[in-house]
Coordinates of N, CA and C and ligand atoms in Angstrom, one line a residue:
M1 N 0.8 -154.8 -135.0 CA 0.7 -155.9 -134.0 C 0.0 -155.4 -132.7
A2 N -0.6 -156.4 -132.1 CA -1.5 -156.0 -131.0 C -0.8 -155.6 -129.7
G3 N 0.4 -156.2 -129.4 CA 1.1 -156.0 -128.2 C 1.9 -154.7 -128.1
L4 N 2.7 -154.6 -127.1 CA 3.6 -153.4 -126.9 C 5.0 -153.9 -126.7
F5 N 5.9 -153.4 -127.5 CA 7.3 -153.8 -127.4 C 8.2 -152.7 -126.8
I6 N 8.7 -152.9 -125.6 CA 9.5 -151.9 -124.9 C 10.9 -152.5 -124.7
T7 N 11.9 -151.7 -125.0 CA 13.3 -152.1 -124.8 C 14.0 -151.1 -123.8
L8 N 14.9 -151.7 -123.0 CA 15.7 -150.8 -122.1 C 17.2 -150.9 -122.7
E9 N 17.8 -149.7 -122.8 CA 19.1 -149.6 -123.3 C 20.0 -148.8 -122.4
G10 N 21.3 -148.9 -122.6 CA 22.3 -148.0 -121.9 C 23.5 -148.8 -121.7
G11 N 24.5 -148.2 -121.1 CA 25.8 -148.8 -120.8 C 25.7 -149.9 -119.8
D12 N 26.8 -150.5 -119.4 CA 26.8 -151.6 -118.4 C 26.7 -150.9 -117.0
G13 N 25.9 -151.4 -116.2 CA 25.8 -150.9 -114.8 C 24.9 -149.7 -114.6
V14 N 24.0 -149.4 -115.6 CA 23.2 -148.2 -115.4 C 21.9 -148.4 -114.7
G15 N 21.5 -149.7 -114.5 CA 20.3 -150.0 -113.7 C 19.1 -150.5 -114.6
K16 N 19.4 -151.1 -115.7 CA 18.3 -151.5 -116.6 C 17.5 -152.7 -116.0
S17 N 18.2 -153.6 -115.4 CA 17.5 -154.8 -114.8 C 16.6 -154.3 -113.6
T18 N 17.1 -153.4 -112.8 CA 16.3 -152.9 -111.7 C 15.0 -152.3 -112.2
Q19 N 15.2 -151.5 -113.3 CA 14.0 -150.8 -113.8 C 13.0 -151.8 -114.5
A20 N 13.6 -152.8 -115.2 CA 12.8 -153.8 -115.9 C 11.9 -154.5 -114.8
A21 N 12.6 -154.8 -113.7 CA 11.9 -155.6 -112.6 C 10.7 -154.7 -112.1
L22 N 11.0 -153.4 -111.8 CA 10.0 -152.5 -111.3 C 8.8 -152.4 -112.2
L23 N 9.1 -152.2 -113.5 CA 8.1 -152.0 -114.5 C 7.2 -153.3 -114.7
E24 N 7.9 -154.4 -114.7 CA 7.2 -155.7 -114.8 C 6.2 -155.9 -113.7
A25 N 6.7 -155.5 -112.5 CA 5.8 -155.7 -111.3 C 4.6 -154.8 -111.4
S26 N 4.8 -153.5 -111.9 CA 3.6 -152.6 -111.9 C 2.7 -153.0 -113.1
L27 N 3.2 -153.4 -114.2 CA 2.3 -153.8 -115.3 C 1.6 -155.1 -114.9
T28 N 2.2 -156.0 -114.3 CA 1.5 -157.3 -113.9 C 0.4 -157.0 -112.9
E29 N 0.7 -156.1 -112.0 CA -0.3 -155.7 -111.0 C -1.5 -155.1 -111.7
A30 N -1.2 -154.3 -112.8 CA -2.3 -153.7 -113.5 C -3.1 -154.6 -114.4
G31 N -2.7 -155.9 -114.4 CA -3.4 -156.9 -115.2 C -2.9 -157.2 -116.6
H32 N -1.7 -156.7 -116.9 CA -1.1 -157.0 -118.2 C -0.3 -158.3 -118.2
T33 N -0.3 -159.0 -119.3 CA 0.6 -160.1 -119.4 C 2.0 -159.6 -120.0
V34 N 3.0 -159.8 -119.2 CA 4.3 -159.3 -119.5 C 5.3 -160.4 -119.8
V35 N 6.0 -160.3 -120.9 CA 7.1 -161.3 -121.2 C 8.4 -160.5 -121.0
R36 N 9.1 -160.8 -119.9 CA 10.4 -160.1 -119.7 C 11.5 -161.0 -120.2
T37 N 12.3 -160.3 -121.1 CA 13.3 -161.1 -121.8 C 14.6 -160.2 -122.0
R38 N 15.6 -160.8 -122.6 CA 16.8 -160.0 -122.8 C 17.6 -160.5 -124.0
E39 N 18.5 -159.7 -124.5 CA 19.5 -160.1 -125.5 C 20.9 -159.7 -125.0
P40 N 21.9 -160.5 -125.3 CA 21.8 -161.8 -125.8 C 21.3 -162.8 -124.7
G41 N 20.6 -163.9 -125.2 CA 20.3 -165.0 -124.2 C 18.9 -165.1 -123.9
G42 N 18.0 -164.7 -124.7 CA 16.5 -164.8 -124.4 C 15.9 -166.2 -124.8
T43 N 16.8 -167.1 -125.4 CA 16.3 -168.4 -125.8 C 17.4 -169.4 -125.4
D44 N 17.1 -170.7 -125.6 CA 18.2 -171.7 -125.3 C 19.4 -171.5 -126.2
L45 N 19.1 -171.3 -127.5 CA 20.1 -171.1 -128.5 C 20.9 -169.8 -128.1
G46 N 20.1 -168.8 -127.7 CA 20.7 -167.5 -127.3 C 21.6 -167.6 -126.1
S47 N 21.3 -168.5 -125.2 CA 22.2 -168.7 -124.0 C 23.5 -169.2 -124.4
E48 N 23.5 -170.1 -125.4 CA 24.8 -170.6 -125.9 C 25.6 -169.5 -126.6
I49 N 24.8 -168.7 -127.4 CA 25.5 -167.6 -128.1 C 26.0 -166.6 -127.1
R50 N 25.2 -166.4 -126.0 CA 25.7 -165.4 -125.0 C 27.0 -165.9 -124.3
S51 N 27.1 -167.2 -124.0 CA 28.3 -167.5 -123.3 C 29.5 -167.5 -124.3
M52 N 29.2 -167.8 -125.6 CA 30.3 -167.6 -126.6 C 30.8 -166.2 -126.7
V53 N 29.8 -165.3 -126.9 CA 30.2 -163.9 -127.2 C 30.7 -163.1 -126.0
L54 N 30.2 -163.5 -124.8 CA 30.6 -162.7 -123.6 C 31.8 -163.4 -122.9
H55 N 31.9 -164.7 -122.9 CA 32.8 -165.4 -122.0 C 33.9 -166.2 -122.6
R56 N 33.8 -166.3 -124.0 CA 34.9 -167.1 -124.7 C 36.2 -166.3 -124.5
R57 N 37.3 -167.1 -124.2 CA 38.6 -166.5 -124.0 C 39.2 -166.2 -125.4
G58 N 39.9 -165.1 -125.5 CA 40.6 -164.8 -126.8 C 39.8 -163.9 -127.7
H59 N 40.4 -163.6 -128.8 CA 39.9 -162.6 -129.7 C 38.7 -163.1 -130.5
I60 N 37.7 -162.3 -130.7 CA 36.6 -162.6 -131.6 C 36.6 -161.5 -132.6
A61 N 36.7 -161.8 -133.9 CA 36.7 -160.7 -135.0 C 35.5 -159.8 -134.8
P62 N 35.6 -158.5 -134.9 CA 34.4 -157.6 -134.7 C 33.2 -158.0 -135.6
R63 N 33.5 -158.4 -136.8 CA 32.3 -158.7 -137.7 C 31.7 -160.0 -137.2
A64 N 32.5 -161.0 -136.7 CA 31.9 -162.2 -136.2 C 31.1 -161.9 -134.9
E65 N 31.6 -161.0 -134.1 CA 30.8 -160.6 -132.9 C 29.5 -160.0 -133.3
A66 N 29.5 -159.1 -134.3 CA 28.2 -158.5 -134.7 C 27.3 -159.5 -135.3
L67 N 27.8 -160.5 -136.0 CA 26.9 -161.6 -136.5 C 26.4 -162.5 -135.4
L68 N 27.2 -162.7 -134.4 CA 26.7 -163.5 -133.3 C 25.5 -162.8 -132.6
Y69 N 25.6 -161.5 -132.3 CA 24.5 -160.8 -131.7 C 23.3 -160.8 -132.6
A70 N 23.6 -160.6 -133.9 CA 22.4 -160.6 -134.9 C 21.8 -162.0 -135.0
A71 N 22.5 -163.1 -134.8 CA 22.0 -164.4 -134.9 C 21.1 -164.7 -133.7
D72 N 21.6 -164.3 -132.5 CA 20.8 -164.4 -131.3 C 19.5 -163.6 -131.4
R73 N 19.6 -162.4 -132.0 CA 18.4 -161.5 -132.2 C 17.4 -162.1 -133.1
A74 N 17.9 -162.7 -134.2 CA 17.0 -163.2 -135.3 C 16.1 -164.4 -134.7
H75 N 16.8 -165.3 -133.9 CA 16.1 -166.4 -133.3 C 15.2 -166.0 -132.2
H76 N 15.6 -165.0 -131.4 CA 14.8 -164.6 -130.3 C 13.5 -163.9 -130.8
V77 N 13.7 -163.0 -131.8 CA 12.5 -162.3 -132.3 C 11.5 -163.3 -132.9
E78 N 12.0 -164.2 -133.7 CA 11.1 -165.1 -134.4 C 10.4 -166.1 -133.4
T79 N 11.1 -166.5 -132.4 CA 10.5 -167.6 -131.5 C 9.9 -167.0 -130.2
V80 N 10.3 -165.8 -129.8 CA 9.7 -165.3 -128.5 C 9.0 -164.0 -128.7
V81 N 9.7 -163.0 -129.3 CA 9.2 -161.6 -129.2 C 7.9 -161.5 -130.1
R82 N 8.0 -161.8 -131.4 CA 6.9 -161.7 -132.3 C 5.7 -162.5 -131.9
P83 N 5.8 -163.7 -131.5 CA 4.6 -164.5 -131.0 C 4.0 -163.8 -129.8
A84 N 4.7 -163.3 -128.9 CA 4.1 -162.6 -127.7 C 3.4 -161.3 -128.2
L85 N 4.0 -160.6 -129.1 CA 3.3 -159.3 -129.6 C 2.0 -159.7 -130.3
E86 N 2.1 -160.8 -131.1 CA 0.9 -161.2 -131.8 C -0.2 -161.6 -130.8
R87 N 0.2 -162.2 -129.7 CA -0.8 -162.5 -128.7 C -1.3 -161.3 -127.9
G88 N -0.8 -160.1 -128.2 CA -1.2 -158.9 -127.5 C -0.5 -158.6 -126.2
E89 N 0.6 -159.3 -125.9 CA 1.3 -159.1 -124.6 C 2.3 -158.0 -124.7
V90 N 2.7 -157.6 -123.5 CA 3.8 -156.6 -123.4 C 5.1 -157.3 -123.3
V91 N 6.0 -157.0 -124.3 CA 7.4 -157.5 -124.2 C 8.3 -156.5 -123.6
L92 N 8.9 -156.8 -122.5 CA 9.8 -155.9 -121.8 C 11.2 -156.5 -121.9
Q93 N 12.0 -155.8 -122.7 CA 13.3 -156.5 -123.1 C 14.5 -155.7 -122.7
D94 N 15.5 -156.3 -122.1 CA 16.8 -155.8 -121.7 C 17.7 -155.9 -123.0
R95 N 17.9 -154.7 -123.6 CA 18.8 -154.6 -124.8 C 18.2 -155.2 -126.1
Y96 N 18.4 -154.4 -127.2 CA 18.0 -154.9 -128.5 C 18.9 -154.3 -129.5
L97 N 18.4 -154.0 -130.7 CA 19.3 -153.6 -131.8 C 20.1 -152.3 -131.6
D98 N 19.6 -151.4 -130.7 CA 20.4 -150.2 -130.5 C 21.7 -150.6 -129.8
S99 N 21.7 -151.7 -129.0 CA 23.0 -152.1 -128.4 C 24.0 -152.5 -129.4
S100 N 23.5 -153.2 -130.5 CA 24.5 -153.5 -131.5 C 25.0 -152.3 -132.2
V101 N 24.1 -151.3 -132.5 CA 24.6 -150.1 -133.2 C 25.7 -149.4 -132.3
A102 N 25.4 -149.3 -130.9 CA 26.3 -148.6 -130.0 C 27.6 -149.4 -129.8
Y103 N 27.5 -150.7 -129.5 CA 28.7 -151.5 -129.1 C 29.5 -152.0 -130.3
Q104 N 28.8 -152.5 -131.3 CA 29.6 -153.0 -132.5 C 29.8 -151.9 -133.5
G105 N 28.8 -151.0 -133.7 CA 28.9 -149.9 -134.6 C 29.9 -148.9 -134.2
A106 N 29.7 -148.4 -132.9 CA 30.6 -147.3 -132.4 C 31.7 -147.8 -131.6
G107 N 31.5 -148.8 -130.7 CA 32.5 -149.3 -129.8 C 33.6 -150.0 -130.7
R108 N 33.2 -150.9 -131.5 CA 34.1 -151.7 -132.4 C 34.4 -151.0 -133.7
V109 N 33.7 -149.8 -133.9 CA 33.9 -149.0 -135.1 C 33.6 -149.7 -136.4
L110 N 32.5 -150.5 -136.4 CA 32.1 -151.1 -137.7 C 31.2 -150.2 -138.5
G111 N 30.7 -149.2 -137.9 CA 29.8 -148.3 -138.7 C 28.3 -148.5 -138.3
A112 N 27.7 -147.4 -137.9 CA 26.3 -147.5 -137.3 C 25.3 -148.0 -138.4
D113 N 25.4 -147.5 -139.6 CA 24.4 -147.8 -140.6 C 24.4 -149.3 -141.0
E114 N 25.6 -149.8 -141.2 CA 25.8 -151.2 -141.6 C 25.3 -152.2 -140.5
V115 N 25.6 -151.8 -139.2 CA 25.2 -152.7 -138.1 C 23.7 -152.6 -137.9
R116 N 23.2 -151.5 -138.1 CA 21.7 -151.3 -137.9 C 21.0 -152.1 -139.0
D117 N 21.5 -152.0 -140.3 CA 20.9 -152.7 -141.4 C 21.0 -154.3 -141.2
L118 N 22.1 -154.7 -140.6 CA 22.3 -156.2 -140.4 C 21.2 -156.6 -139.4
S119 N 21.0 -155.9 -138.3 CA 20.0 -156.2 -137.3 C 18.6 -156.1 -137.9
L120 N 18.3 -155.1 -138.6 CA 17.0 -155.0 -139.2 C 16.7 -156.1 -140.1
W121 N 17.7 -156.6 -140.9 CA 17.5 -157.8 -141.7 C 17.2 -159.0 -140.8
A122 N 17.9 -159.1 -139.7 CA 17.7 -160.3 -138.8 C 16.3 -160.3 -138.3
V123 N 15.7 -159.2 -138.0 CA 14.4 -159.2 -137.3 C 13.3 -158.8 -138.3
E124 N 13.6 -158.7 -139.6 CA 12.5 -158.4 -140.6 C 11.9 -157.0 -140.2
G125 N 12.8 -156.1 -139.8 CA 12.3 -154.7 -139.6 C 11.6 -154.4 -138.3
L126 N 11.5 -155.3 -137.3 CA 10.8 -155.0 -136.1 C 11.5 -154.0 -135.2
L127 N 10.8 -152.8 -135.0 CA 11.4 -151.8 -134.1 C 10.5 -151.7 -132.8
P128 N 11.1 -151.4 -131.7 CA 10.3 -151.2 -130.5 C 9.3 -150.1 -130.6
D129 N 8.2 -150.1 -129.8 CA 7.3 -149.0 -129.7 C 7.9 -147.9 -128.8
L130 N 8.7 -148.4 -127.8 CA 9.4 -147.5 -126.8 C 10.7 -148.0 -126.5
T131 N 11.7 -147.2 -126.5 CA 13.1 -147.6 -126.0 C 13.5 -146.6 -124.9
V132 N 13.7 -147.2 -123.7 CA 14.1 -146.3 -122.6 C 15.6 -146.4 -122.5
L133 N 16.2 -145.2 -122.7 CA 17.7 -145.1 -122.6 C 18.1 -144.6 -121.2
L134 N 18.8 -145.4 -120.4 CA 19.3 -144.9 -119.1 C 20.7 -144.4 -119.4
D135 N 20.8 -143.1 -119.2 CA 22.1 -142.5 -119.6 C 22.9 -142.2 -118.4
L136 N 24.2 -142.6 -118.4 CA 25.1 -142.3 -117.3 C 26.5 -142.2 -117.8
D137 N 27.3 -141.2 -117.3 CA 28.6 -141.1 -117.9 C 29.5 -142.3 -117.5
E138 N 30.4 -142.6 -118.4 CA 31.1 -143.9 -118.3 C 31.9 -144.0 -117.0
T139 N 32.3 -142.9 -116.4 CA 33.1 -143.0 -115.1 C 32.1 -143.5 -114.0
A140 N 30.9 -142.9 -114.0 CA 29.9 -143.4 -113.0 C 29.5 -144.8 -113.2
S141 N 29.3 -145.2 -114.5 CA 28.8 -146.6 -114.7 C 29.9 -147.5 -114.4
R142 N 31.2 -147.2 -114.6 CA 32.3 -148.0 -114.3 C 32.4 -148.2 -112.8
S143 N 32.2 -147.2 -112.0 CA 32.3 -147.3 -110.6 C 31.2 -148.1 -110.0
R144 N 30.0 -148.0 -110.6 CA 28.9 -148.9 -110.2 C 29.2 -150.4 -110.4
L145 N 29.7 -150.6 -111.6 CA 30.1 -152.0 -112.0 C 31.2 -152.5 -111.1
D146 N 32.2 -151.7 -110.8 CA 33.3 -152.1 -110.0 C 32.8 -152.5 -108.6
S147 N 31.7 -151.8 -108.1 CA 31.3 -152.2 -106.8 C 30.4 -153.4 -106.7
S148 N 30.0 -153.9 -107.9 CA 29.1 -155.1 -107.9 C 29.8 -156.3 -108.5
R149 N 30.9 -156.2 -109.1 CA 31.6 -157.4 -109.8 C 33.0 -157.7 -109.3
T150 N 33.3 -158.9 -109.4 CA 34.7 -159.3 -109.3 C 35.3 -159.7 -110.6
E151 N 34.4 -160.1 -111.6 CA 34.9 -160.5 -112.9 C 34.1 -159.8 -113.9
Y152 N 34.7 -159.5 -115.1 CA 34.1 -158.7 -116.1 C 34.0 -159.6 -117.4
D153 N 32.8 -159.4 -118.1 CA 32.8 -160.1 -119.4 C 33.6 -159.3 -120.5
R154 N 33.6 -159.8 -121.7 CA 34.5 -159.3 -122.7 C 34.2 -157.8 -123.0
L155 N 32.9 -157.4 -123.0 CA 32.6 -156.1 -123.3 C 32.8 -155.1 -122.1
E156 N 32.4 -155.6 -120.9 CA 32.7 -154.8 -119.7 C 34.2 -154.5 -119.5
A157 N 35.0 -155.4 -120.0 CA 36.4 -155.3 -119.8 C 37.1 -154.3 -120.7
E158 N 36.3 -153.8 -121.7 CA 36.9 -152.8 -122.6 C 37.2 -151.5 -121.9
A159 N 38.1 -150.7 -122.5 CA 38.7 -149.5 -121.9 C 37.6 -148.4 -121.9
A160 N 37.9 -147.3 -121.1 CA 37.0 -146.2 -121.0 C 36.6 -145.5 -122.3
D161 N 37.5 -145.4 -123.2 CA 37.2 -144.7 -124.5 C 36.1 -145.5 -125.3
F162 N 36.2 -146.9 -125.2 CA 35.2 -147.7 -125.8 C 33.8 -147.4 -125.2
H163 N 33.7 -147.3 -123.9 CA 32.4 -147.1 -123.2 C 32.0 -145.7 -123.5
A164 N 32.9 -144.7 -123.7 CA 32.5 -143.4 -124.0 C 31.9 -143.3 -125.4
R165 N 32.5 -144.1 -126.3 CA 31.9 -144.1 -127.7 C 30.5 -144.7 -127.7
V166 N 30.3 -145.8 -126.9 CA 29.0 -146.5 -126.7 C 28.0 -145.5 -126.2
R167 N 28.4 -144.8 -125.2 CA 27.4 -143.8 -124.6 C 27.0 -142.8 -125.6
H168 N 27.9 -142.2 -126.3 CA 27.6 -141.2 -127.2 C 26.7 -141.7 -128.4
A169 N 27.0 -142.9 -128.8 CA 26.2 -143.5 -129.9 C 24.8 -143.7 -129.4
F170 N 24.6 -144.1 -128.2 CA 23.2 -144.3 -127.7 C 22.5 -142.9 -127.7
L171 N 23.2 -141.9 -127.3 CA 22.6 -140.5 -127.3 C 22.3 -140.1 -128.7
D172 N 23.1 -140.4 -129.7 CA 22.9 -140.0 -131.1 C 21.7 -140.7 -131.6
L173 N 21.5 -142.0 -131.2 CA 20.4 -142.8 -131.7 C 19.1 -142.2 -131.1
A174 N 19.1 -141.8 -129.9 CA 17.9 -141.2 -129.2 C 17.6 -139.9 -129.9
A175 N 18.6 -139.1 -130.2 CA 18.3 -137.8 -130.9 C 17.7 -138.0 -132.3
A176 N 18.1 -139.1 -132.9 CA 17.6 -139.3 -134.3 C 16.2 -139.8 -134.3
E177 N 15.8 -140.4 -133.2 CA 14.4 -141.0 -133.1 C 13.7 -140.6 -131.8
P178 N 13.5 -139.3 -131.7 CA 13.0 -138.8 -130.4 C 11.6 -139.4 -130.0
D179 N 10.8 -139.8 -131.0 CA 9.5 -140.4 -130.6 C 9.6 -141.8 -130.0
R180 N 10.6 -142.5 -130.5 CA 10.7 -143.9 -130.0 C 11.4 -143.9 -128.6
F181 N 12.4 -142.9 -128.4 CA 13.2 -143.0 -127.2 C 12.7 -142.1 -126.1
L182 N 12.9 -142.6 -124.8 CA 12.7 -141.8 -123.6 C 14.1 -141.9 -123.0
V183 N 14.7 -140.7 -122.9 CA 16.1 -140.7 -122.3 C 16.0 -140.2 -120.9
L184 N 16.5 -141.0 -119.9 CA 16.5 -140.6 -118.5 C 17.9 -140.6 -117.9
D185 N 18.1 -139.7 -117.0 CA 19.4 -139.6 -116.3 C 19.4 -140.7 -115.3
A186 N 20.3 -141.7 -115.5 CA 20.4 -142.9 -114.7 C 20.9 -142.6 -113.3
S187 N 21.4 -141.4 -113.0 CA 21.9 -141.1 -111.7 C 20.8 -140.6 -110.8
R188 N 19.6 -140.4 -111.4 CA 18.4 -140.0 -110.5 C 18.0 -141.2 -109.6
D189 N 17.2 -140.8 -108.7 CA 16.7 -141.8 -107.7 C 15.9 -142.9 -108.5
R190 N 16.1 -144.1 -108.1 CA 15.5 -145.2 -108.9 C 13.9 -145.1 -108.9
A191 N 13.3 -144.6 -107.8 CA 11.8 -144.5 -107.8 C 11.4 -143.4 -108.8
D192 N 12.2 -142.3 -108.9 CA 11.8 -141.3 -109.9 C 11.9 -141.8 -111.3
I193 N 12.9 -142.6 -111.6 CA 13.1 -143.1 -112.9 C 11.9 -144.1 -113.2
A194 N 11.6 -144.9 -112.2 CA 10.5 -145.8 -112.4 C 9.2 -145.1 -112.7
R195 N 9.0 -144.0 -112.0 CA 7.7 -143.2 -112.2 C 7.7 -142.6 -113.7
A196 N 8.8 -142.1 -114.1 CA 8.9 -141.5 -115.5 C 8.6 -142.6 -116.5
I197 N 9.2 -143.8 -116.3 CA 9.0 -144.8 -117.3 C 7.5 -145.3 -117.3
G198 N 7.0 -145.4 -116.1 CA 5.6 -145.9 -115.9 C 4.6 -144.9 -116.6
D199 N 4.9 -143.6 -116.4 CA 4.0 -142.6 -117.0 C 3.9 -142.8 -118.5
R200 N 5.1 -142.9 -119.1 CA 5.2 -143.1 -120.6 C 4.5 -144.3 -121.1
V201 N 4.7 -145.4 -120.3 CA 4.2 -146.7 -120.7 C 2.6 -146.7 -120.6
R202 N 2.1 -146.1 -119.6 CA 0.7 -146.0 -119.4 C 0.1 -145.2 -120.6
E203 N 0.8 -144.1 -121.0 CA 0.3 -143.3 -122.2 C 0.1 -144.2 -123.4
L204 N 1.2 -145.1 -123.6 CA 1.2 -145.9 -124.8 C 0.1 -147.0 -124.7
L205 N -0.2 -147.4 -123.5 CA -1.2 -148.5 -123.3 C -2.6 -147.9 -123.3
G206 N -2.6 -146.6 -123.3 CA -3.9 -145.9 -123.4 C -4.7 -146.1 -122.1
Ligands
TMP1 P1 24.1 -157.7 -120.2 O1 23.1 -158.5 -120.7 O2 24.7 -158.1 -118.9 O3 23.9 -156.2 -120.3 O4 25.4 -157.9 -121.2 C1 25.4 -158.0 -122.5 C2 26.7 -157.3 -123.0 O5 26.7 -157.5 -124.4 C3 26.8 -155.9 -122.7 O6 28.2 -155.5 -122.4 C4 26.4 -155.2 -124.0 C5 26.8 -156.2 -125.1 N1 26.0 -156.2 -126.3 C6 26.6 -155.9 -127.5 O7 27.8 -155.6 -127.5 N2 25.8 -155.9 -128.6 C7 24.5 -156.3 -128.6 O8 23.8 -156.3 -129.6 C8 23.9 -156.6 -127.3 C9 22.4 -157.0 -127.2 C10 24.7 -156.6 -126.2

């Protein structure tokens, strides 16, 4: 495909949105057409799924949760991501299938391989060209979250051991696919992080 597909991953509160905004601004300034989007919730249908999966009160069975994220992803990729890549644009996306492997596979203990296969089926095998993993230990990300929120969604409200499993699953994914992942220490200065991401993206854009 002609475009470039970049995803940002990491725990809650690590600074993905800040980095996405900085990268979008610098790519737009350099003349690229950027589609900035997110999962869950990058489409109208996805917004409905997002409010169900994050804000519905009461229990959601872990397999149902995994299927809701996969449904959001299938619709988003078919209607937004693939068309933009086919037009040759840069898709800059907050979270993708690695989040499902980390949160549902490791956090909910459904198993990494099955959850990955479910997502790959949903998106007909589409993988990002680059995945930026912003890594932060769960105590630091929790304190960042606590300083910016008064209410937590269903995933943010999970206990520390859930978030520790999520973090280690992301690091395992990055170690298994070193060419796709750029792992950065999210406690670094935000301008340094932006520079490191920008350098890698410029390499990919040639
Ligand atoms: P965010 O968009 O504010 O980061 O919130 C999305 C939440 O959903 C976050 O806690 C991570 C979680 N999530 C999953 O559990 N599985 C997924 O596949 C995705 C995309 C997100």
